[in-house]
Short mmCIF file of C-alpha atoms in Angstrom, two decimals:
data_model
loop_
_atom_site.label_atom_id
_atom_site.label_comp_id
_atom_site.label_asym_id
_atom_site.label_seq_id
_atom_site.Cartn_x
_atom_site.Cartn_y
_atom_site.Cartn_z
CA MET A 4 -0.03 0.00 -0.01
CA THR A 5 2.86 2.39 0.82
CA ARG A 6 4.47 1.89 -2.57
CA TYR A 7 1.19 2.69 -4.31
CA LEU A 8 0.75 5.89 -2.25
CA LEU A 9 4.31 6.95 -2.99
CA VAL A 10 3.91 6.49 -6.73
CA ASN A 11 0.55 8.37 -6.54
CA ALA A 12 2.12 11.26 -4.63
CA VAL A 13 4.96 11.61 -7.10
CA LEU A 14 2.63 11.47 -10.12
CA ASP A 15 0.31 14.05 -8.59
CA GLN A 16 2.99 16.68 -8.99
CA GLY A 17 2.32 16.84 -12.73
CA PRO A 18 0.12 19.21 -14.71
CA ASP A 19 -2.67 16.69 -15.40
CA MET A 20 -3.29 15.16 -12.01
CA MET A 21 -6.68 13.66 -12.80
CA GLY A 22 -5.49 11.99 -16.06
CA VAL A 23 -2.41 10.59 -14.48
CA ARG A 24 -4.33 9.29 -11.42
CA GLU A 25 -6.82 7.56 -13.79
CA LEU A 26 -3.93 6.09 -15.78
CA LEU A 27 -2.27 4.76 -12.64
CA LYS A 28 -5.48 3.21 -11.42
CA ARG A 29 -6.13 1.51 -14.78
CA VAL A 30 -2.63 0.18 -15.18
CA THR A 31 -2.44 -1.09 -11.61
CA THR A 32 -5.82 -2.74 -11.77
CA GLY A 33 -5.01 -4.36 -15.10
CA LEU A 34 -1.72 -5.68 -13.95
CA TYR A 35 -3.13 -7.07 -10.71
CA ARG A 36 -5.95 -8.78 -12.66
CA ARG A 37 -3.27 -10.54 -14.62
CA GLU A 38 -1.54 -11.44 -11.34
CA ILE A 39 1.45 -9.24 -12.00
CA ARG A 40 2.17 -7.87 -8.61
CA ILE A 41 4.12 -4.73 -9.37
CA PHE A 42 4.02 -3.38 -5.79
CA HIS A 43 4.66 -6.67 -4.11
CA HIS A 44 7.71 -7.62 -6.19
CA PRO A 45 9.10 -4.40 -7.72
#
């Protein structure tokens, strides 16, 4: 959870916060549905 929050905080510094947040959510959800655990095994 901490790794996700850190990535989210860093990406929120950009000019399109809503778009980047949506992209992060979609990518994370898609990867975890495929059982690719990007935050468990970086």
